[in-house]
GROMACS .gro file of N, CA and C in nm:
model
  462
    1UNK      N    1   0.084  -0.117   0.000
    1UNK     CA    2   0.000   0.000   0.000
    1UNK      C    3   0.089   0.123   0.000
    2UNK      N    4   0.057   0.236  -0.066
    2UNK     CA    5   0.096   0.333  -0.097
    2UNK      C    6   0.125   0.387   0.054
    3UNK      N    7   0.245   0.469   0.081
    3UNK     CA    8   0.197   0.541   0.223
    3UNK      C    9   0.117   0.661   0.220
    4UNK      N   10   0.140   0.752   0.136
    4UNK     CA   11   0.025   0.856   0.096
    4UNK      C   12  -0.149   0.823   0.178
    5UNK      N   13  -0.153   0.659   0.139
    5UNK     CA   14  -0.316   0.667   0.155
    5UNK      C   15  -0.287   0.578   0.272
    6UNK      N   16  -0.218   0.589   0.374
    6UNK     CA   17  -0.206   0.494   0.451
    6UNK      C   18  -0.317   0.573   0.559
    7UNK      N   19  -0.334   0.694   0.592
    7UNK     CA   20  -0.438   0.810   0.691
    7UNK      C   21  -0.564   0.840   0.619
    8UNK      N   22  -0.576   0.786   0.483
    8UNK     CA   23  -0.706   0.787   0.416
    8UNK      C   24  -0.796   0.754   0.455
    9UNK      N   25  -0.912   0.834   0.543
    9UNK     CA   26  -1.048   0.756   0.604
    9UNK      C   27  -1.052   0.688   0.499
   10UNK      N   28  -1.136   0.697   0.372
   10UNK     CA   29  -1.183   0.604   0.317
   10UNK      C   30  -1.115   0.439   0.277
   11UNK      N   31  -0.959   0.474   0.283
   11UNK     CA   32  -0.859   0.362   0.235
   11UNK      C   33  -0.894   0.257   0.377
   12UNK      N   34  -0.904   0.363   0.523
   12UNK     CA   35  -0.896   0.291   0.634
   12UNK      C   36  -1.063   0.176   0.615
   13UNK      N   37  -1.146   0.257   0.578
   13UNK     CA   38  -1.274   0.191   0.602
   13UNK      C   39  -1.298   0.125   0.510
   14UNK      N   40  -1.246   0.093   0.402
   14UNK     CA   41  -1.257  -0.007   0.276
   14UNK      C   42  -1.178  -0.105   0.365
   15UNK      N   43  -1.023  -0.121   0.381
   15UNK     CA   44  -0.946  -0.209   0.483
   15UNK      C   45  -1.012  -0.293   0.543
   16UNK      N   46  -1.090  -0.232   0.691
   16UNK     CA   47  -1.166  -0.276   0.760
   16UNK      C   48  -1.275  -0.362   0.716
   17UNK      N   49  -1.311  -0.307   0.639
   17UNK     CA   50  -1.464  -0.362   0.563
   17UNK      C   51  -1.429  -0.516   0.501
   18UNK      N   52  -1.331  -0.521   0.456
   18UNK     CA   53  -1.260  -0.617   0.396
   18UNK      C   54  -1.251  -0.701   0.498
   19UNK      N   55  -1.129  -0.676   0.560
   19UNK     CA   56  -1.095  -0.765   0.696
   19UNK      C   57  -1.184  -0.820   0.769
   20UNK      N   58  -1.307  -0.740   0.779
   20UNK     CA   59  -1.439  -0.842   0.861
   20UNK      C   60  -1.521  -0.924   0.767
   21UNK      N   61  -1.516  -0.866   0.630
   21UNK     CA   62  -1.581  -0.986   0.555
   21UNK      C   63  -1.526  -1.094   0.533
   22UNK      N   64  -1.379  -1.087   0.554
   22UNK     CA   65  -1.283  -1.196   0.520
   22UNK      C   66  -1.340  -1.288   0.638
   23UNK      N   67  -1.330  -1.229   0.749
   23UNK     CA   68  -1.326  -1.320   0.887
   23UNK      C   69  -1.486  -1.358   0.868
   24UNK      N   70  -1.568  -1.302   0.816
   24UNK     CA   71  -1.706  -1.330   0.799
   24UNK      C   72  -1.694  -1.493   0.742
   25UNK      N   73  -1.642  -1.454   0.608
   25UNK     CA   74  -1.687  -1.541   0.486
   25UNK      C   75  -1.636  -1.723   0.566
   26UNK      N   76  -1.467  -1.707   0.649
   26UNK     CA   77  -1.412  -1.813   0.683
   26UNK      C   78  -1.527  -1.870   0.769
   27UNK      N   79  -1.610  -1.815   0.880
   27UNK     CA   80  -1.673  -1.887   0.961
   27UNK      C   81  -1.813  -1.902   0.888
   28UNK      N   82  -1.869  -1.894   0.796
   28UNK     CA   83  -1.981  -1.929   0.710
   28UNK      C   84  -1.981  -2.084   0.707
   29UNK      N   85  -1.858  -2.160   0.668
   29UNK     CA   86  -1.875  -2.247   0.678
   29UNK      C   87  -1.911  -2.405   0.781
   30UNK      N   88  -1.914  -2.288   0.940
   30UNK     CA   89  -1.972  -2.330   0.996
   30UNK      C   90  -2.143  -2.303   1.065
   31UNK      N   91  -2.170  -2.222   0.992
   31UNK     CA   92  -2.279  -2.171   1.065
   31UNK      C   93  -2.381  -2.131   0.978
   32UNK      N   94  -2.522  -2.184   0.982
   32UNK     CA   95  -2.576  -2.141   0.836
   32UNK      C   96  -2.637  -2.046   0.817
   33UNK      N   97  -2.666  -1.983   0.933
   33UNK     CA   98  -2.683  -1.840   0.952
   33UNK      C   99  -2.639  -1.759   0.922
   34UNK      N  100  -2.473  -1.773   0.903
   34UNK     CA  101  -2.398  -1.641   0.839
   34UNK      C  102  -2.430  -1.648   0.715
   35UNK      N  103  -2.483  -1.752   0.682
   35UNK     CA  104  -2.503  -1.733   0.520
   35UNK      C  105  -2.613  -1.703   0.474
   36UNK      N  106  -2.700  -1.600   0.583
   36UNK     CA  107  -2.777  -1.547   0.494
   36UNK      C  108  -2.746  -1.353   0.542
   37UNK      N  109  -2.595  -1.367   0.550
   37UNK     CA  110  -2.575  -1.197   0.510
   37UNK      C  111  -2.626  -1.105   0.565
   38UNK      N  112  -2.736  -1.030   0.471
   38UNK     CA  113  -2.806  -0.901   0.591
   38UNK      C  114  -2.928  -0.947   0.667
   39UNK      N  115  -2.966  -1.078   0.614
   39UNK     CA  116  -3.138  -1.151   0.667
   39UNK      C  117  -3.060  -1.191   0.835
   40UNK      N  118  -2.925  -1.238   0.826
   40UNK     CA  119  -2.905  -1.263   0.960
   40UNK      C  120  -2.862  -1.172   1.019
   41UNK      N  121  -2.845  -1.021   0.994
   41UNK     CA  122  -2.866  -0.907   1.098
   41UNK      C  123  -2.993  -0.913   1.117
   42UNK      N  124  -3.068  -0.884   1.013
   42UNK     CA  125  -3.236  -0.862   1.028
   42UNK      C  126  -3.287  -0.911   1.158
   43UNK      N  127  -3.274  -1.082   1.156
   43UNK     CA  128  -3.378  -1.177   1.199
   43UNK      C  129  -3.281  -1.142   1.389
   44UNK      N  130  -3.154  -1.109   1.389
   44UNK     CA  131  -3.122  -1.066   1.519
   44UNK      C  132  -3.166  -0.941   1.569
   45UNK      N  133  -3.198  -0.867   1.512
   45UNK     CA  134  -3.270  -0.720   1.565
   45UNK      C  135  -3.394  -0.810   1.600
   46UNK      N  136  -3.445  -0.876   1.507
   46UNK     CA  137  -3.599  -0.891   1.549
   46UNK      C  138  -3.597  -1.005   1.667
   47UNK      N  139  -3.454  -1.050   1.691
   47UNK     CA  140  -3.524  -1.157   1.826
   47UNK      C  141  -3.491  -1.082   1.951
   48UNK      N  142  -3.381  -0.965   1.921
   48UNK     CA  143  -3.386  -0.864   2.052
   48UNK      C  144  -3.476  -0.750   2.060
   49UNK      N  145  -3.582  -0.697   1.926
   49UNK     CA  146  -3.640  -0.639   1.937
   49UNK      C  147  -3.810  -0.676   1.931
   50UNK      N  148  -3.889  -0.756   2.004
   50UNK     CA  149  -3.945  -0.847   1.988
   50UNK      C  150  -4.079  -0.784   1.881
   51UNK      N  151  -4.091  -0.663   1.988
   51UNK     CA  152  -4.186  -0.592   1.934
   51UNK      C  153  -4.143  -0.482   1.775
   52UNK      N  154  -4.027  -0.529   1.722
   52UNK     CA  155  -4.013  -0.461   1.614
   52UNK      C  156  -4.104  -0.492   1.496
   53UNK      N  157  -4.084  -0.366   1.408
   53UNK     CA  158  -4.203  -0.362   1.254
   53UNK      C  159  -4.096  -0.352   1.118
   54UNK      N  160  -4.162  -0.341   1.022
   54UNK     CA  161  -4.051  -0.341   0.926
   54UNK      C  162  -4.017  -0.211   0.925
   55UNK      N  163  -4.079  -0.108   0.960
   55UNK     CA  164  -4.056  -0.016   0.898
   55UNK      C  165  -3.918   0.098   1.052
   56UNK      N  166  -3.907  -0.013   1.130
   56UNK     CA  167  -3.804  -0.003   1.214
   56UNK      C  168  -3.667  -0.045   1.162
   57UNK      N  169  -3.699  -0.159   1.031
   57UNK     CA  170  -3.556  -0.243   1.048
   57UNK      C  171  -3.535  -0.145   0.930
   58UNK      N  172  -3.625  -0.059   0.856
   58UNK     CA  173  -3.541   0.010   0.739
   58UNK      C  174  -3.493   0.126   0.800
   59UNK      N  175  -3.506   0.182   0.897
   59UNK     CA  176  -3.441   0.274   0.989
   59UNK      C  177  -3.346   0.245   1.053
   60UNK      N  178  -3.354   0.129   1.126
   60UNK     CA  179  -3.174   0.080   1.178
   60UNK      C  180  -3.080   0.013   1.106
   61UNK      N  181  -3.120   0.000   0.987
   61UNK     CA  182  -2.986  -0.059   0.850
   61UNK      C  183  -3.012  -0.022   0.713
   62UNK      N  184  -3.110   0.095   0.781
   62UNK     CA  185  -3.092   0.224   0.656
   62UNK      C  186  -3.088   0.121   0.485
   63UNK      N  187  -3.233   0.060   0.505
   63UNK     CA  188  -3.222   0.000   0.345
   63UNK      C  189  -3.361   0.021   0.354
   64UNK      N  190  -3.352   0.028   0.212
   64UNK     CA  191  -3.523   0.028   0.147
   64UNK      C  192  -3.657  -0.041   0.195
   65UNK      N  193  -3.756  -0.006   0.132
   65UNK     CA  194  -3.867  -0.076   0.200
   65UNK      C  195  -3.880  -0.197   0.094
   66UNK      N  196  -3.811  -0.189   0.009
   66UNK     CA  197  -3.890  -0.267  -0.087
   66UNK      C  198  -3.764  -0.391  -0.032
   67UNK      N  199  -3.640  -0.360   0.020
   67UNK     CA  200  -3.555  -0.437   0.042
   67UNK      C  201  -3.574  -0.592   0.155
   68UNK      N  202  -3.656  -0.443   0.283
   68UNK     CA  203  -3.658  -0.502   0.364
   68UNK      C  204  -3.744  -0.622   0.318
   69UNK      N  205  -3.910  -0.568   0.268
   69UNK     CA  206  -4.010  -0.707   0.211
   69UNK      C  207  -3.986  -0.803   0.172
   70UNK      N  208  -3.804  -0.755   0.052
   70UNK     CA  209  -3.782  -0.937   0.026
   70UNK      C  210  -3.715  -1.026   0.107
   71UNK      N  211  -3.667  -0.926   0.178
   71UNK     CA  212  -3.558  -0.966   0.312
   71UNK      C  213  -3.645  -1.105   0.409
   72UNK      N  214  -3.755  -1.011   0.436
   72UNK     CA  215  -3.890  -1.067   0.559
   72UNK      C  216  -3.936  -1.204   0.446
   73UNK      N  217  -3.957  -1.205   0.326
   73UNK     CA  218  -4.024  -1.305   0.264
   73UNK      C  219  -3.959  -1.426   0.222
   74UNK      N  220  -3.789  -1.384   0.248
   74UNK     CA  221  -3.696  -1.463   0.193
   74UNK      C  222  -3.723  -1.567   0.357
   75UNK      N  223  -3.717  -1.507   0.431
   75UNK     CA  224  -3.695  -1.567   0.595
   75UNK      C  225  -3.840  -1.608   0.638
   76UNK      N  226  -3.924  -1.561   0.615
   76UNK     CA  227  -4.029  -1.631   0.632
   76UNK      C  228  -4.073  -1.795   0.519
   77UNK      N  229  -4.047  -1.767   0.429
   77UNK     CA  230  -4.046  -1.871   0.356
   77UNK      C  231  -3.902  -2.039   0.388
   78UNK      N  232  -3.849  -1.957   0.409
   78UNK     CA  233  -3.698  -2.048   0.536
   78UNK      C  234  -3.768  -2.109   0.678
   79UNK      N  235  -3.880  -2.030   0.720
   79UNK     CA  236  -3.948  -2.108   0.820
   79UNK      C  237  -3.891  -2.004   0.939
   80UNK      N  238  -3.822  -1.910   0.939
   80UNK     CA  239  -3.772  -1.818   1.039
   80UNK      C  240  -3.831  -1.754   1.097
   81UNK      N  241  -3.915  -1.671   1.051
   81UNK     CA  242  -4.053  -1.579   1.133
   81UNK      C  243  -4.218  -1.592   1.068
   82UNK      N  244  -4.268  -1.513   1.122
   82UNK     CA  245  -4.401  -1.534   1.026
   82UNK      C  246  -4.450  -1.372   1.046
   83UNK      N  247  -4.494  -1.300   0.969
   83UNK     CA  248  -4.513  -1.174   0.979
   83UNK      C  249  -4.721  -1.195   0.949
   84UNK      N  250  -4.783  -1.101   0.998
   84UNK     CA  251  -4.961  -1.130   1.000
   84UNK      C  252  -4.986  -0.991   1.080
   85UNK      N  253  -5.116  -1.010   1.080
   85UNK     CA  254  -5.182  -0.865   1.150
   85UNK      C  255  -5.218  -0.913   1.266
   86UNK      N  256  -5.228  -0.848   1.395
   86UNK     CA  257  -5.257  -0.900   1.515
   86UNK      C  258  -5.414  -0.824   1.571
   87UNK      N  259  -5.541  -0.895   1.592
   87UNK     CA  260  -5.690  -0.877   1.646
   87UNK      C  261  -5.720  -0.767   1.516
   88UNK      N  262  -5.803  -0.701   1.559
   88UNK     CA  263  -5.835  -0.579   1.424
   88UNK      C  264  -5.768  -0.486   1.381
   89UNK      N  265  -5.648  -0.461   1.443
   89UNK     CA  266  -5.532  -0.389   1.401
   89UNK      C  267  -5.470  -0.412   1.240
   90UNK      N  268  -5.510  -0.355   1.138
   90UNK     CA  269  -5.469  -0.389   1.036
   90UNK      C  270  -5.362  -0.294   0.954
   91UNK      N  271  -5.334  -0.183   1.029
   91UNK     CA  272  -5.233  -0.084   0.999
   91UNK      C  273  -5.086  -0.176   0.959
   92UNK      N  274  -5.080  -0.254   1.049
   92UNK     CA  275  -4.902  -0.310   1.088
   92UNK      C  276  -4.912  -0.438   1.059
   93UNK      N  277  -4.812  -0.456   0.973
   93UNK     CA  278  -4.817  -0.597   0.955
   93UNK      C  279  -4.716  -0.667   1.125
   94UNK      N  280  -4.722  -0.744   1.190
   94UNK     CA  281  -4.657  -0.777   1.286
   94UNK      C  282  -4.527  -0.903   1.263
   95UNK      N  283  -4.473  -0.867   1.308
   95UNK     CA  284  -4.342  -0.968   1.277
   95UNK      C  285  -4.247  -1.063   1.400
   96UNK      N  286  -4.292  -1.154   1.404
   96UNK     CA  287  -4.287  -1.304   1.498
   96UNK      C  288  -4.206  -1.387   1.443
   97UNK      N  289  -4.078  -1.397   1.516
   97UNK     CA  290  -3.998  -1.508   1.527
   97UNK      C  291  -4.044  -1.677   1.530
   98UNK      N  292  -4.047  -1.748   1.469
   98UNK     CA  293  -4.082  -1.883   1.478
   98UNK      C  294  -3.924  -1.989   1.569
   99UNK      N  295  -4.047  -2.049   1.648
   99UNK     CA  296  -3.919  -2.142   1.718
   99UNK      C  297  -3.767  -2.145   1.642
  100UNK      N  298  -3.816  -2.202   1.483
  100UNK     CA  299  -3.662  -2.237   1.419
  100UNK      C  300  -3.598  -2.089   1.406
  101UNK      N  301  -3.659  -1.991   1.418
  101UNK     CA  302  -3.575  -1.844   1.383
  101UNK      C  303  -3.537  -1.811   1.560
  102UNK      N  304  -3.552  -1.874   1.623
  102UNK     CA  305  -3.502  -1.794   1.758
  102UNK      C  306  -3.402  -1.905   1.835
  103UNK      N  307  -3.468  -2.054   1.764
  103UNK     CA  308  -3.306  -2.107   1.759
  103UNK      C  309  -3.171  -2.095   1.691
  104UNK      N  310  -3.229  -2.013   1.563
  104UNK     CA  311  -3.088  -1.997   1.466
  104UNK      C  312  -3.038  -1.893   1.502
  105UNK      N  313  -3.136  -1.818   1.600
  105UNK     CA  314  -3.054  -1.667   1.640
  105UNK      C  315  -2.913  -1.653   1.715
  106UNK      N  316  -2.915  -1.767   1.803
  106UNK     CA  317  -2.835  -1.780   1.924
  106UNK      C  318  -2.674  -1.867   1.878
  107UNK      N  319  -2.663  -1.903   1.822
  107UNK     CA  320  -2.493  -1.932   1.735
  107UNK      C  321  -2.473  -1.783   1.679
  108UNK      N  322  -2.537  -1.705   1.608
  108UNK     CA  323  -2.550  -1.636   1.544
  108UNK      C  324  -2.523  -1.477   1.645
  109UNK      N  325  -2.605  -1.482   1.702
  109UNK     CA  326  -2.545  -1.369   1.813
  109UNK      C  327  -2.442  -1.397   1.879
  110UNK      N  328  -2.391  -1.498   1.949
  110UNK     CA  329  -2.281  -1.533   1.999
  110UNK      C  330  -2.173  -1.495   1.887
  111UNK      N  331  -2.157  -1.526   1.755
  111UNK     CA  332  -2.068  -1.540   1.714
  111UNK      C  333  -2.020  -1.368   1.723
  112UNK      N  334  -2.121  -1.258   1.705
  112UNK     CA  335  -2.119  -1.139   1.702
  112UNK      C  336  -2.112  -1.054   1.764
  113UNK      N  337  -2.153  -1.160   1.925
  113UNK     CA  338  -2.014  -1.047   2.045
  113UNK      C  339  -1.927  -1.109   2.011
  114UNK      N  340  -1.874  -1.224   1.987
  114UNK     CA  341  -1.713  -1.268   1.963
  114UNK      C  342  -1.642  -1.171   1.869
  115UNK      N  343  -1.701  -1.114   1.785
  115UNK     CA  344  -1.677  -1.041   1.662
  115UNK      C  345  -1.629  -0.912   1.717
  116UNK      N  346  -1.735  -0.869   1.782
  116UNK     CA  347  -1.756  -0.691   1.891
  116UNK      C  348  -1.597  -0.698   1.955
  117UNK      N  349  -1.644  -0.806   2.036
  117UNK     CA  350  -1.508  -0.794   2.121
  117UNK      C  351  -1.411  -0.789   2.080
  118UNK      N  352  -1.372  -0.876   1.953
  118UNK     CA  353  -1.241  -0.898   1.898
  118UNK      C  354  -1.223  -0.738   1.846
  119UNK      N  355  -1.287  -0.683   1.750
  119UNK     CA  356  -1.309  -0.555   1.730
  119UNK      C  357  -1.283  -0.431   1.802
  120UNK      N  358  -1.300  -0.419   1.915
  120UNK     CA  359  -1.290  -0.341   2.022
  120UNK      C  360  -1.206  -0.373   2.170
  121UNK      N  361  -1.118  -0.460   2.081
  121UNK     CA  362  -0.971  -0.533   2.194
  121UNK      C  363  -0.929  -0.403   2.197
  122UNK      N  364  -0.856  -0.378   2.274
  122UNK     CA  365  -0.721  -0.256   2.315
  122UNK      C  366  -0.760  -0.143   2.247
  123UNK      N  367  -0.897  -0.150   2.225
  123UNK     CA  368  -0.943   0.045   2.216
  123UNK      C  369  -1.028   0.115   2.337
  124UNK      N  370  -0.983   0.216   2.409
  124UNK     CA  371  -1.030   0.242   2.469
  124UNK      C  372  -1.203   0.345   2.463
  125UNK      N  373  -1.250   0.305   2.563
  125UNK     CA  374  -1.409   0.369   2.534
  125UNK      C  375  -1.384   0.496   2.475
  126UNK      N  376  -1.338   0.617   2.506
  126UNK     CA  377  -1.308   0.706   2.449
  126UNK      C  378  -1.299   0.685   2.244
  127UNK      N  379  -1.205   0.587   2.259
  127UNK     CA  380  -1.178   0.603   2.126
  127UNK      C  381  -1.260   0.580   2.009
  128UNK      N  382  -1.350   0.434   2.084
  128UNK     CA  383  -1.460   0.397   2.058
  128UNK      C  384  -1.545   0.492   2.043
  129UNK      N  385  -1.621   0.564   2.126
  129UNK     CA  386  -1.685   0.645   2.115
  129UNK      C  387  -1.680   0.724   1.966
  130UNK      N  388  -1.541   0.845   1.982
  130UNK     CA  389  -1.485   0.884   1.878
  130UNK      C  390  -1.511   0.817   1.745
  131UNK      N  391  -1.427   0.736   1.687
  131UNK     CA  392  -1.451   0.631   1.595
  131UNK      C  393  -1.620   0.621   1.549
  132UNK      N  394  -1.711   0.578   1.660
  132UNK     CA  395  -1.851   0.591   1.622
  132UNK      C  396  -1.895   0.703   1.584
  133UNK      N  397  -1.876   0.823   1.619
  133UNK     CA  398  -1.931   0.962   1.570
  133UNK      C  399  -1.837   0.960   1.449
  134UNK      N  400  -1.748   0.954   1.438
  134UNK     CA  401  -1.669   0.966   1.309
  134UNK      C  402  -1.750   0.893   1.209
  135UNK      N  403  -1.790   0.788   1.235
  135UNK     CA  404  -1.845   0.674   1.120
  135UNK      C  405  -1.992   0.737   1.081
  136UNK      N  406  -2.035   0.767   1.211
  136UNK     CA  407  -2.186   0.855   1.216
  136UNK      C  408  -2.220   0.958   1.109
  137UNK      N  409  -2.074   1.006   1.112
  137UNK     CA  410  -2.077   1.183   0.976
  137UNK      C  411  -2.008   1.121   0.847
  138UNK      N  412  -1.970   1.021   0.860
  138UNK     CA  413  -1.914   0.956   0.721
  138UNK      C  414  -2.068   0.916   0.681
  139UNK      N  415  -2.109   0.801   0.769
  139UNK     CA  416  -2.207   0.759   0.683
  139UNK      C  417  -2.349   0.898   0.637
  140UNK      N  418  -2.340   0.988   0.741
  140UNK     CA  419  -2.458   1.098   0.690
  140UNK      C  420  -2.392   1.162   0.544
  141UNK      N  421  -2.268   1.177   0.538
  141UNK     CA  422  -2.154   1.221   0.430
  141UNK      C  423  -2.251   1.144   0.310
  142UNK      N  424  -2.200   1.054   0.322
  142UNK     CA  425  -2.270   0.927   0.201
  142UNK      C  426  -2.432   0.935   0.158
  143UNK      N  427  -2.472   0.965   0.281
  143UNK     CA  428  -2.633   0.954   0.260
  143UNK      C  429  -2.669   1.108   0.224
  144UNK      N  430  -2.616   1.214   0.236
  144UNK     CA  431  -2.688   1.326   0.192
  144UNK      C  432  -2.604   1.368   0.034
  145UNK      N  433  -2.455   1.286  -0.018
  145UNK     CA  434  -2.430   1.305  -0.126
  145UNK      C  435  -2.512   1.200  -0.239
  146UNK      N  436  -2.639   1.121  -0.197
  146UNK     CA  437  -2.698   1.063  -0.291
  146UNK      C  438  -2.808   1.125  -0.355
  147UNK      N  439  -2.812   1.264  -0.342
  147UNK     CA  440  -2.929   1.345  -0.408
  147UNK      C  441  -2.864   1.406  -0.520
  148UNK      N  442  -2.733   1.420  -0.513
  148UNK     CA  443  -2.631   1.507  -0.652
  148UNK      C  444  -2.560   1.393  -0.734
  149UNK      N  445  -2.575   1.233  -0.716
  149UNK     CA  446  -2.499   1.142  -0.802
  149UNK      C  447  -2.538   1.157  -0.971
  150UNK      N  448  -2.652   1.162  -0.925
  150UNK     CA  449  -2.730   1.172  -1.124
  150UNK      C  450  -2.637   1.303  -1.190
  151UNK      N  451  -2.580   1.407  -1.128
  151UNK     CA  452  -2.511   1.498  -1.226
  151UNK      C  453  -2.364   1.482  -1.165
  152UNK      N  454  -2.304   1.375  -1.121
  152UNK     CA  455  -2.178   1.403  -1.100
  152UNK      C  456  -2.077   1.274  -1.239
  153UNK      N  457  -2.025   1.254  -1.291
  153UNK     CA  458  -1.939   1.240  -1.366
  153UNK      C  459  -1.795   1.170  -1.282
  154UNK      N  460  -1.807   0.985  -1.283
  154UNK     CA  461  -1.675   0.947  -1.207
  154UNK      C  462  -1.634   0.846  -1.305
   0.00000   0.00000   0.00000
């Protein structure tokens, strides 16, 4: 690597990004949960968030609605949750973990404090902290330059 881009936020956070998918992809082969990518963040918000809706999970991983639907239909059809309307409430569709989705949760979260922790060895809270607000204005960076892409030229 060049040293020039060695202090490059972006060089640093491509790096990173890499390095955890790497460590991702090796333990896939034990766990069949990792292999379903963003459905197994999904289906872990929804076994710690019991009472979550969809229109929560497109707010905490900032993806589409149309994303999330195939997300929920891909995992419901896997036998993972079951999403339905609950008494005359027909506003919300409701979204329920099924036995086999709240057993596949638990390898699956475990593996992801193992992950946290390894991640956040020998940094102190401070820095942590830091680091998170940093990532916080990168990612708003990203999300408010997607209204000018149609006239930019790369």
């Amino acid at each position: 690597m060049d040293d020039k881009n060695d202090n490059s936020l972006g060089e640093r956070i491509h790096l990173t990004s890499s390095k955890i998918g790497a460590f991702i992809n090796r333990k896939r082969k034990d766990n069949d949960l990792l292999r379903l990518g963003n459905e197994g963040n999904l289906i872990l918000y929804i076994y710690e968030h019991p009472l979550a809706k969809a229109k929560d999970l497109q707010e905490k991983f900032r993806l589409s609605k149309a994303t999330i639907s195939c997300s929920l239909s891909n995992m419901e059809k896997k036998g993972l949750l079951k999403r339905g309307y609950e008494g005359n409430d027909k506003r919300t569709k409701k979204i329920r973990l099924t036995d086999k989705g709240k057993e596949a949760c638990l390898p699956y979260r475990d593996f992801f404090l193992r992950l946290t922790h390894t991640l956040e060895e020998n940094v102190s809270r401070e820095e942590k902290e830091t680091t998170i607000k940093v990532l916080n204005q990168v990612l708003l960076n990203l999300e408010e330059g997607k209204e000018g892409e149609e006239d930019e030229n790369y």
